[in-house]
Short mmCIF file of N, CA and C and ligand atoms in Angstrom, two decimals:
data_model
loop_
_atom_site.label_atom_id
_atom_site.label_comp_id
_atom_site.label_asym_id
_atom_site.label_seq_id
_atom_site.Cartn_x
_atom_site.Cartn_y
_atom_site.Cartn_z
N MET E 22 -0.08 25.13 16.98
CA MET E 22 -0.07 23.68 17.20
C MET E 22 1.38 23.15 17.11
N ILE E 23 1.76 22.27 18.03
CA ILE E 23 3.09 21.63 17.96
C ILE E 23 2.85 20.16 17.64
N LYS E 24 3.32 19.76 16.47
CA LYS E 24 3.00 18.42 15.98
C LYS E 24 4.15 17.43 16.20
N VAL E 25 3.79 16.30 16.81
CA VAL E 25 4.76 15.26 17.16
C VAL E 25 4.42 14.01 16.34
N ILE E 26 5.46 13.27 15.93
CA ILE E 26 5.22 12.01 15.22
C ILE E 26 6.06 10.91 15.85
N THR E 27 5.53 9.70 15.87
CA THR E 27 6.30 8.55 16.33
C THR E 27 5.95 7.33 15.49
N TYR E 28 6.80 6.32 15.56
CA TYR E 28 6.65 5.11 14.73
C TYR E 28 6.84 3.87 15.58
N GLY E 29 6.14 2.79 15.23
CA GLY E 29 6.38 1.53 15.92
C GLY E 29 5.38 0.46 15.51
N THR E 30 5.63 -0.75 16.00
CA THR E 30 4.71 -1.86 15.71
C THR E 30 3.58 -1.90 16.73
N PHE E 31 3.91 -1.65 18.00
CA PHE E 31 2.93 -1.62 19.08
C PHE E 31 2.13 -2.93 19.14
N ASP E 32 2.84 -4.06 19.05
CA ASP E 32 2.19 -5.37 19.14
C ASP E 32 1.95 -5.72 20.60
N THR E 33 0.93 -6.48 20.89
CA THR E 33 0.53 -6.84 22.26
C THR E 33 0.65 -5.59 23.14
N PHE E 34 -0.07 -4.55 22.77
CA PHE E 34 0.05 -3.22 23.38
C PHE E 34 0.27 -3.34 24.90
N HIS E 35 1.32 -2.69 25.39
CA HIS E 35 1.69 -2.81 26.80
C HIS E 35 2.00 -1.45 27.42
N TYR E 36 2.25 -1.44 28.74
CA TYR E 36 2.44 -0.15 29.42
C TYR E 36 3.67 0.60 28.94
N GLY E 37 4.68 -0.08 28.42
CA GLY E 37 5.84 0.62 27.84
C GLY E 37 5.41 1.47 26.65
N HIS E 38 4.52 0.91 25.82
CA HIS E 38 3.99 1.67 24.68
C HIS E 38 3.16 2.85 25.17
N PHE E 39 2.31 2.59 26.16
CA PHE E 39 1.44 3.65 26.68
C PHE E 39 2.28 4.82 27.22
N PHE E 40 3.28 4.51 28.04
CA PHE E 40 4.09 5.59 28.63
C PHE E 40 4.87 6.35 27.55
N LEU E 41 5.31 5.63 26.52
CA LEU E 41 6.03 6.28 25.42
C LEU E 41 5.09 7.25 24.69
N LEU E 42 3.90 6.78 24.36
CA LEU E 42 2.97 7.62 23.60
C LEU E 42 2.50 8.82 24.43
N GLU E 43 2.28 8.60 25.70
CA GLU E 43 1.86 9.68 26.59
C GLU E 43 2.93 10.78 26.66
N ARG E 44 4.19 10.36 26.79
CA ARG E 44 5.28 11.34 26.86
C ARG E 44 5.50 12.02 25.51
N ALA E 45 5.30 11.27 24.43
CA ALA E 45 5.44 11.86 23.08
C ALA E 45 4.39 12.96 22.91
N LYS E 46 3.16 12.69 23.30
CA LYS E 46 2.11 13.71 23.17
C LYS E 46 2.43 14.93 24.02
N ALA E 47 2.97 14.71 25.20
CA ALA E 47 3.26 15.82 26.12
C ALA E 47 4.34 16.77 25.58
N LEU E 48 5.09 16.32 24.58
CA LEU E 48 6.10 17.19 23.96
C LEU E 48 5.46 18.28 23.11
N GLY E 49 4.19 18.04 22.71
CA GLY E 49 3.53 18.99 21.82
C GLY E 49 2.04 19.04 22.08
N THR E 50 1.28 19.29 20.99
CA THR E 50 -0.18 19.41 21.16
C THR E 50 -0.95 18.48 20.21
N HIS E 51 -0.24 17.83 19.29
CA HIS E 51 -0.91 16.95 18.31
C HIS E 51 0.02 15.77 18.07
N LEU E 52 -0.53 14.54 18.21
CA LEU E 52 0.32 13.34 18.07
C LEU E 52 -0.13 12.46 16.91
N THR E 53 0.79 12.22 15.98
CA THR E 53 0.59 11.24 14.91
C THR E 53 1.35 9.97 15.27
N VAL E 54 0.67 8.84 15.24
CA VAL E 54 1.32 7.55 15.51
C VAL E 54 1.30 6.75 14.21
N CYS E 55 2.50 6.44 13.72
CA CYS E 55 2.63 5.63 12.50
C CYS E 55 2.84 4.18 12.93
N ILE E 56 1.93 3.32 12.51
CA ILE E 56 1.93 1.92 12.95
C ILE E 56 2.38 1.03 11.80
N SER E 57 3.36 0.18 12.08
CA SER E 57 3.90 -0.71 11.04
C SER E 57 2.83 -1.64 10.50
N THR E 58 2.77 -1.72 9.19
CA THR E 58 1.82 -2.67 8.58
C THR E 58 2.36 -4.09 8.73
N ASP E 59 1.49 -5.05 8.51
CA ASP E 59 1.92 -6.46 8.61
C ASP E 59 2.99 -6.77 7.55
N GLU E 60 2.83 -6.22 6.35
CA GLU E 60 3.79 -6.47 5.27
C GLU E 60 5.16 -5.89 5.62
N PHE E 61 5.14 -4.66 6.17
CA PHE E 61 6.42 -4.02 6.55
C PHE E 61 7.10 -4.82 7.65
N ASN E 62 6.31 -5.26 8.64
CA ASN E 62 6.89 -6.07 9.73
C ASN E 62 7.53 -7.33 9.17
N LYS E 63 6.78 -8.01 8.31
CA LYS E 63 7.24 -9.31 7.82
C LYS E 63 8.45 -9.16 6.88
N ASN E 64 8.33 -8.24 5.94
CA ASN E 64 9.34 -8.17 4.89
C ASN E 64 10.57 -7.34 5.26
N GLN E 65 10.40 -6.30 6.07
CA GLN E 65 11.53 -5.41 6.38
C GLN E 65 12.03 -5.56 7.82
N LYS E 66 11.07 -5.60 8.78
CA LYS E 66 11.50 -5.67 10.17
C LYS E 66 11.76 -7.11 10.62
N ARG E 67 11.38 -8.07 9.76
CA ARG E 67 11.54 -9.49 10.10
C ARG E 67 10.90 -9.82 11.45
N LYS E 68 9.66 -9.33 11.61
CA LYS E 68 8.95 -9.48 12.87
C LYS E 68 7.54 -9.97 12.56
N ILE E 69 7.09 -11.03 13.23
CA ILE E 69 5.70 -11.48 13.03
C ILE E 69 4.92 -11.05 14.26
N ALA E 70 4.06 -10.05 14.09
CA ALA E 70 3.27 -9.56 15.22
C ALA E 70 2.17 -10.56 15.56
N LYS E 71 1.80 -10.57 16.85
CA LYS E 71 0.72 -11.44 17.30
C LYS E 71 -0.63 -10.84 16.86
N LEU E 72 -0.73 -9.52 16.96
CA LEU E 72 -1.96 -8.83 16.55
C LEU E 72 -1.74 -8.25 15.15
N ASN E 73 -2.79 -8.36 14.30
CA ASN E 73 -2.61 -7.84 12.95
C ASN E 73 -2.76 -6.30 12.94
N PHE E 74 -2.48 -5.73 11.79
CA PHE E 74 -2.45 -4.26 11.69
C PHE E 74 -3.76 -3.63 12.17
N SER E 75 -4.91 -4.16 11.71
CA SER E 75 -6.16 -3.49 12.09
C SER E 75 -6.45 -3.64 13.58
N GLU E 76 -6.02 -4.73 14.18
CA GLU E 76 -6.18 -4.88 15.65
C GLU E 76 -5.29 -3.87 16.38
N ARG E 77 -4.05 -3.72 15.90
CA ARG E 77 -3.13 -2.77 16.55
C ARG E 77 -3.62 -1.33 16.37
N VAL E 78 -4.21 -1.05 15.19
CA VAL E 78 -4.78 0.29 14.96
C VAL E 78 -5.95 0.54 15.91
N ARG E 79 -6.83 -0.47 16.05
CA ARG E 79 -8.01 -0.29 16.92
C ARG E 79 -7.61 0.08 18.35
N ILE E 80 -6.57 -0.58 18.85
CA ILE E 80 -6.13 -0.32 20.24
C ILE E 80 -5.61 1.12 20.36
N ILE E 81 -4.75 1.53 19.44
CA ILE E 81 -4.14 2.86 19.57
C ILE E 81 -5.17 3.97 19.31
N LYS E 82 -6.14 3.67 18.43
CA LYS E 82 -7.22 4.62 18.16
C LYS E 82 -8.03 4.93 19.42
N SER E 83 -8.07 3.99 20.33
CA SER E 83 -8.89 4.17 21.54
C SER E 83 -8.23 5.11 22.55
N LEU E 84 -6.98 5.47 22.33
CA LEU E 84 -6.30 6.39 23.26
C LEU E 84 -6.72 7.82 22.93
N ASN E 85 -7.31 8.49 23.88
CA ASN E 85 -7.90 9.80 23.55
C ASN E 85 -6.87 10.90 23.30
N PHE E 86 -5.60 10.65 23.61
CA PHE E 86 -4.59 11.68 23.34
C PHE E 86 -3.89 11.47 21.99
N VAL E 87 -4.26 10.40 21.28
CA VAL E 87 -3.71 10.17 19.94
C VAL E 87 -4.62 10.87 18.93
N ASP E 88 -4.02 11.74 18.10
CA ASP E 88 -4.83 12.55 17.20
C ASP E 88 -4.91 11.99 15.79
N HIS E 89 -3.90 11.22 15.39
CA HIS E 89 -3.83 10.80 13.98
C HIS E 89 -3.05 9.49 13.90
N ILE E 90 -3.60 8.55 13.15
CA ILE E 90 -2.90 7.27 12.95
C ILE E 90 -2.62 7.12 11.47
N TYR E 91 -1.43 6.60 11.16
CA TYR E 91 -1.01 6.51 9.76
C TYR E 91 -0.19 5.22 9.61
N PRO E 92 -0.30 4.53 8.48
CA PRO E 92 0.48 3.29 8.32
C PRO E 92 1.97 3.55 8.06
N GLU E 93 2.81 2.75 8.70
CA GLU E 93 4.25 2.77 8.38
C GLU E 93 4.50 1.60 7.44
N LYS E 94 4.85 1.94 6.20
CA LYS E 94 5.02 0.91 5.18
C LYS E 94 6.46 0.73 4.74
N SER E 95 7.34 1.67 5.10
CA SER E 95 8.74 1.55 4.70
C SER E 95 9.63 2.35 5.64
N TRP E 96 10.93 2.02 5.63
CA TRP E 96 11.90 2.76 6.45
C TRP E 96 12.06 4.19 5.93
N ASP E 97 11.77 4.37 4.62
CA ASP E 97 12.14 5.63 3.95
C ASP E 97 11.08 6.72 4.00
N GLN E 98 9.93 6.45 4.58
CA GLN E 98 8.84 7.41 4.46
C GLN E 98 8.93 8.59 5.43
N LYS E 99 9.86 8.53 6.39
CA LYS E 99 9.81 9.50 7.49
C LYS E 99 9.97 10.95 7.04
N VAL E 100 10.91 11.21 6.12
CA VAL E 100 11.13 12.59 5.69
C VAL E 100 9.86 13.12 5.01
N LEU E 101 9.27 12.29 4.16
CA LEU E 101 8.04 12.68 3.46
C LEU E 101 6.91 12.93 4.44
N ASP E 102 6.75 12.04 5.42
CA ASP E 102 5.69 12.20 6.43
C ASP E 102 5.89 13.51 7.20
N ILE E 103 7.14 13.77 7.60
CA ILE E 103 7.45 14.97 8.40
C ILE E 103 7.10 16.23 7.60
N LYS E 104 7.42 16.19 6.31
CA LYS E 104 7.09 17.35 5.45
C LYS E 104 5.58 17.44 5.23
N ASN E 105 4.96 16.33 4.85
CA ASN E 105 3.53 16.34 4.51
C ASN E 105 2.66 16.74 5.70
N PHE E 106 3.01 16.24 6.88
CA PHE E 106 2.17 16.50 8.06
C PHE E 106 2.66 17.73 8.85
N GLU E 107 3.69 18.41 8.32
CA GLU E 107 4.24 19.61 8.97
C GLU E 107 4.58 19.35 10.44
N ILE E 108 5.40 18.30 10.62
CA ILE E 108 5.78 17.84 11.96
C ILE E 108 6.88 18.71 12.56
N ASN E 109 6.76 18.99 13.86
CA ASN E 109 7.78 19.76 14.58
C ASN E 109 8.76 18.86 15.33
N ILE E 110 8.26 17.72 15.82
CA ILE E 110 9.10 16.86 16.68
C ILE E 110 8.92 15.39 16.28
N PHE E 111 10.04 14.73 16.06
CA PHE E 111 10.05 13.27 15.88
C PHE E 111 10.49 12.68 17.21
N ALA E 112 9.66 11.81 17.80
CA ALA E 112 10.00 11.21 19.10
C ALA E 112 9.94 9.69 18.99
N ILE E 113 10.87 9.02 19.68
CA ILE E 113 10.90 7.55 19.66
C ILE E 113 11.71 7.08 20.86
N GLY E 114 11.57 5.83 21.23
CA GLY E 114 12.28 5.29 22.38
C GLY E 114 13.80 5.28 22.16
N ASP E 115 14.53 5.32 23.28
CA ASP E 115 15.99 5.46 23.16
C ASP E 115 16.71 4.17 22.78
N ASP E 116 15.93 3.10 22.51
CA ASP E 116 16.57 1.93 21.88
C ASP E 116 17.01 2.30 20.46
N TRP E 117 16.46 3.42 19.93
CA TRP E 117 16.81 3.90 18.59
C TRP E 117 17.81 5.06 18.65
N LYS E 118 18.38 5.32 19.81
CA LYS E 118 19.24 6.51 19.99
C LYS E 118 20.28 6.67 18.87
N GLY E 119 20.29 7.84 18.25
CA GLY E 119 21.27 8.14 17.20
C GLY E 119 20.81 7.73 15.81
N LYS E 120 19.92 6.74 15.74
CA LYS E 120 19.54 6.16 14.43
C LYS E 120 18.77 7.14 13.54
N PHE E 121 18.10 8.10 14.17
CA PHE E 121 17.27 9.01 13.37
C PHE E 121 17.78 10.44 13.44
N ASP E 122 19.06 10.60 13.77
CA ASP E 122 19.64 11.95 13.85
C ASP E 122 19.57 12.67 12.49
N PHE E 123 19.54 11.90 11.40
CA PHE E 123 19.47 12.53 10.07
C PHE E 123 18.18 13.33 9.88
N LEU E 124 17.17 13.05 10.73
CA LEU E 124 15.90 13.79 10.60
C LEU E 124 15.99 15.19 11.20
N LYS E 125 17.12 15.48 11.88
CA LYS E 125 17.29 16.81 12.52
C LYS E 125 17.32 17.94 11.50
N SER E 126 17.53 17.62 10.23
CA SER E 126 17.46 18.65 9.18
C SER E 126 16.01 19.08 8.95
N TYR E 127 15.07 18.28 9.43
CA TYR E 127 13.65 18.55 9.12
C TYR E 127 12.81 18.93 10.34
N CYS E 128 13.21 18.44 11.52
CA CYS E 128 12.44 18.72 12.75
C CYS E 128 13.32 18.38 13.96
N ASP E 129 12.81 18.65 15.16
CA ASP E 129 13.54 18.22 16.36
C ASP E 129 13.44 16.70 16.47
N VAL E 130 14.48 16.08 16.99
CA VAL E 130 14.48 14.62 17.19
C VAL E 130 14.70 14.35 18.67
N ILE E 131 13.77 13.64 19.30
CA ILE E 131 13.88 13.39 20.74
C ILE E 131 13.78 11.89 21.01
N TYR E 132 14.79 11.37 21.72
CA TYR E 132 14.79 9.95 22.13
C TYR E 132 14.31 9.89 23.58
N LEU E 133 13.21 9.22 23.79
CA LEU E 133 12.62 9.12 25.13
C LEU E 133 13.10 7.83 25.80
N PRO E 134 13.40 7.88 27.10
CA PRO E 134 13.85 6.66 27.78
C PRO E 134 12.80 5.55 27.68
N ARG E 135 13.26 4.36 27.37
CA ARG E 135 12.38 3.19 27.30
C ARG E 135 11.98 2.77 28.70
N THR E 136 10.79 2.21 28.82
CA THR E 136 10.36 1.65 30.11
C THR E 136 11.04 0.29 30.31
N ASN E 137 11.60 0.09 31.51
CA ASN E 137 12.34 -1.15 31.78
C ASN E 137 11.43 -2.38 31.84
N ASP E 138 12.00 -3.50 31.49
CA ASP E 138 11.43 -4.82 31.80
C ASP E 138 10.10 -5.17 31.13
N VAL E 139 9.78 -4.52 30.03
CA VAL E 139 8.59 -4.96 29.29
C VAL E 139 8.86 -4.76 27.80
N SER E 140 8.44 -5.73 26.99
CA SER E 140 8.53 -5.59 25.54
C SER E 140 7.56 -6.56 24.88
N SER E 141 7.22 -6.28 23.63
CA SER E 141 6.35 -7.18 22.88
C SER E 141 6.99 -8.56 22.77
N THR E 142 8.31 -8.59 22.58
CA THR E 142 9.02 -9.87 22.44
C THR E 142 8.84 -10.71 23.70
N LEU E 143 8.97 -10.07 24.87
CA LEU E 143 8.80 -10.79 26.13
C LEU E 143 7.38 -11.35 26.26
N ILE E 144 6.39 -10.51 25.91
CA ILE E 144 4.99 -10.91 26.05
C ILE E 144 4.63 -12.01 25.06
N ARG E 145 5.07 -11.84 23.81
CA ARG E 145 4.76 -12.84 22.77
C ARG E 145 5.44 -14.16 23.06
N GLY E 146 6.66 -14.06 23.60
CA GLY E 146 7.43 -15.27 23.84
C GLY E 146 8.13 -15.79 22.59
N TYR E 147 8.19 -14.97 21.52
CA TYR E 147 8.99 -15.31 20.33
C TYR E 147 9.48 -14.06 19.65
N1 CTP S 210 8.96 1.25 24.00
C1 CTP S 210 9.26 1.79 25.26
N2 CTP S 210 9.43 0.95 26.32
C2 CTP S 210 9.32 -0.38 26.16
C3 CTP S 210 9.02 -0.95 24.91
C4 CTP S 210 8.84 -0.08 23.84
O1 CTP S 210 9.36 3.02 25.41
N3 CTP S 210 9.53 -1.17 27.22
C5 CTP S 210 8.82 2.15 22.86
C6 CTP S 210 9.88 1.89 21.79
O2 CTP S 210 11.10 2.50 22.16
C7 CTP S 210 9.22 2.52 20.57
C8 CTP S 210 7.72 2.24 20.81
O3 CTP S 210 7.58 1.93 22.21
O4 CTP S 210 9.42 3.93 20.56
C9 CTP S 210 7.21 1.08 19.97
O5 CTP S 210 8.07 0.00 20.23
P1 CTP S 210 7.91 -1.46 19.64
O6 CTP S 210 9.16 -1.85 18.95
O7 CTP S 210 6.64 -1.59 18.89
O8 CTP S 210 7.74 -2.29 21.01
P2 CTP S 210 8.69 -3.32 21.71
O9 CTP S 210 8.00 -3.77 22.96
O10 CTP S 210 10.08 -2.74 21.85
O11 CTP S 210 8.67 -4.50 20.64
P3 CTP S 210 9.72 -5.68 20.30
O12 CTP S 210 9.95 -6.46 21.56
O13 CTP S 210 9.00 -6.48 19.23
O14 CTP S 210 10.97 -5.00 19.78
#
């Protein structure tokens, strides 16, 4: 099994999220998606999502290629998650390019090209 992990808020789920998750899964055989909790969004990411955590979880759970969903509660949990879940590949959009290179001591790190012209911020309008 090749295990991939990714992180995000995935608010107002859109095709940019779908294409990212689809490509993340294609890097391996098992995909864990860590979804930011409402508290983490509010207190650390300074982001107020339109959909709450359980709504965002419900949407991503419905994707048949997603194998595991886990809450993202802090910036610092990634190393622990990678170790605990025996992850081989950390994948995320290239808006984060370089930011997670420190994880290369634990697994492969892959920045996937972002889909143009769509974002939660655009859809939410704030
Ligand atoms: N993503 C992507 N293409 C987009 C938007 C997002 O590939 N057009 C990816 C991000 O790079 C990230 C994941 O989807 O790996 C989750 O991103 P998130 O920040 O939740 O979505 P955004 O639409 O970027 O949200 P915001 O506008 O609030 O920053």
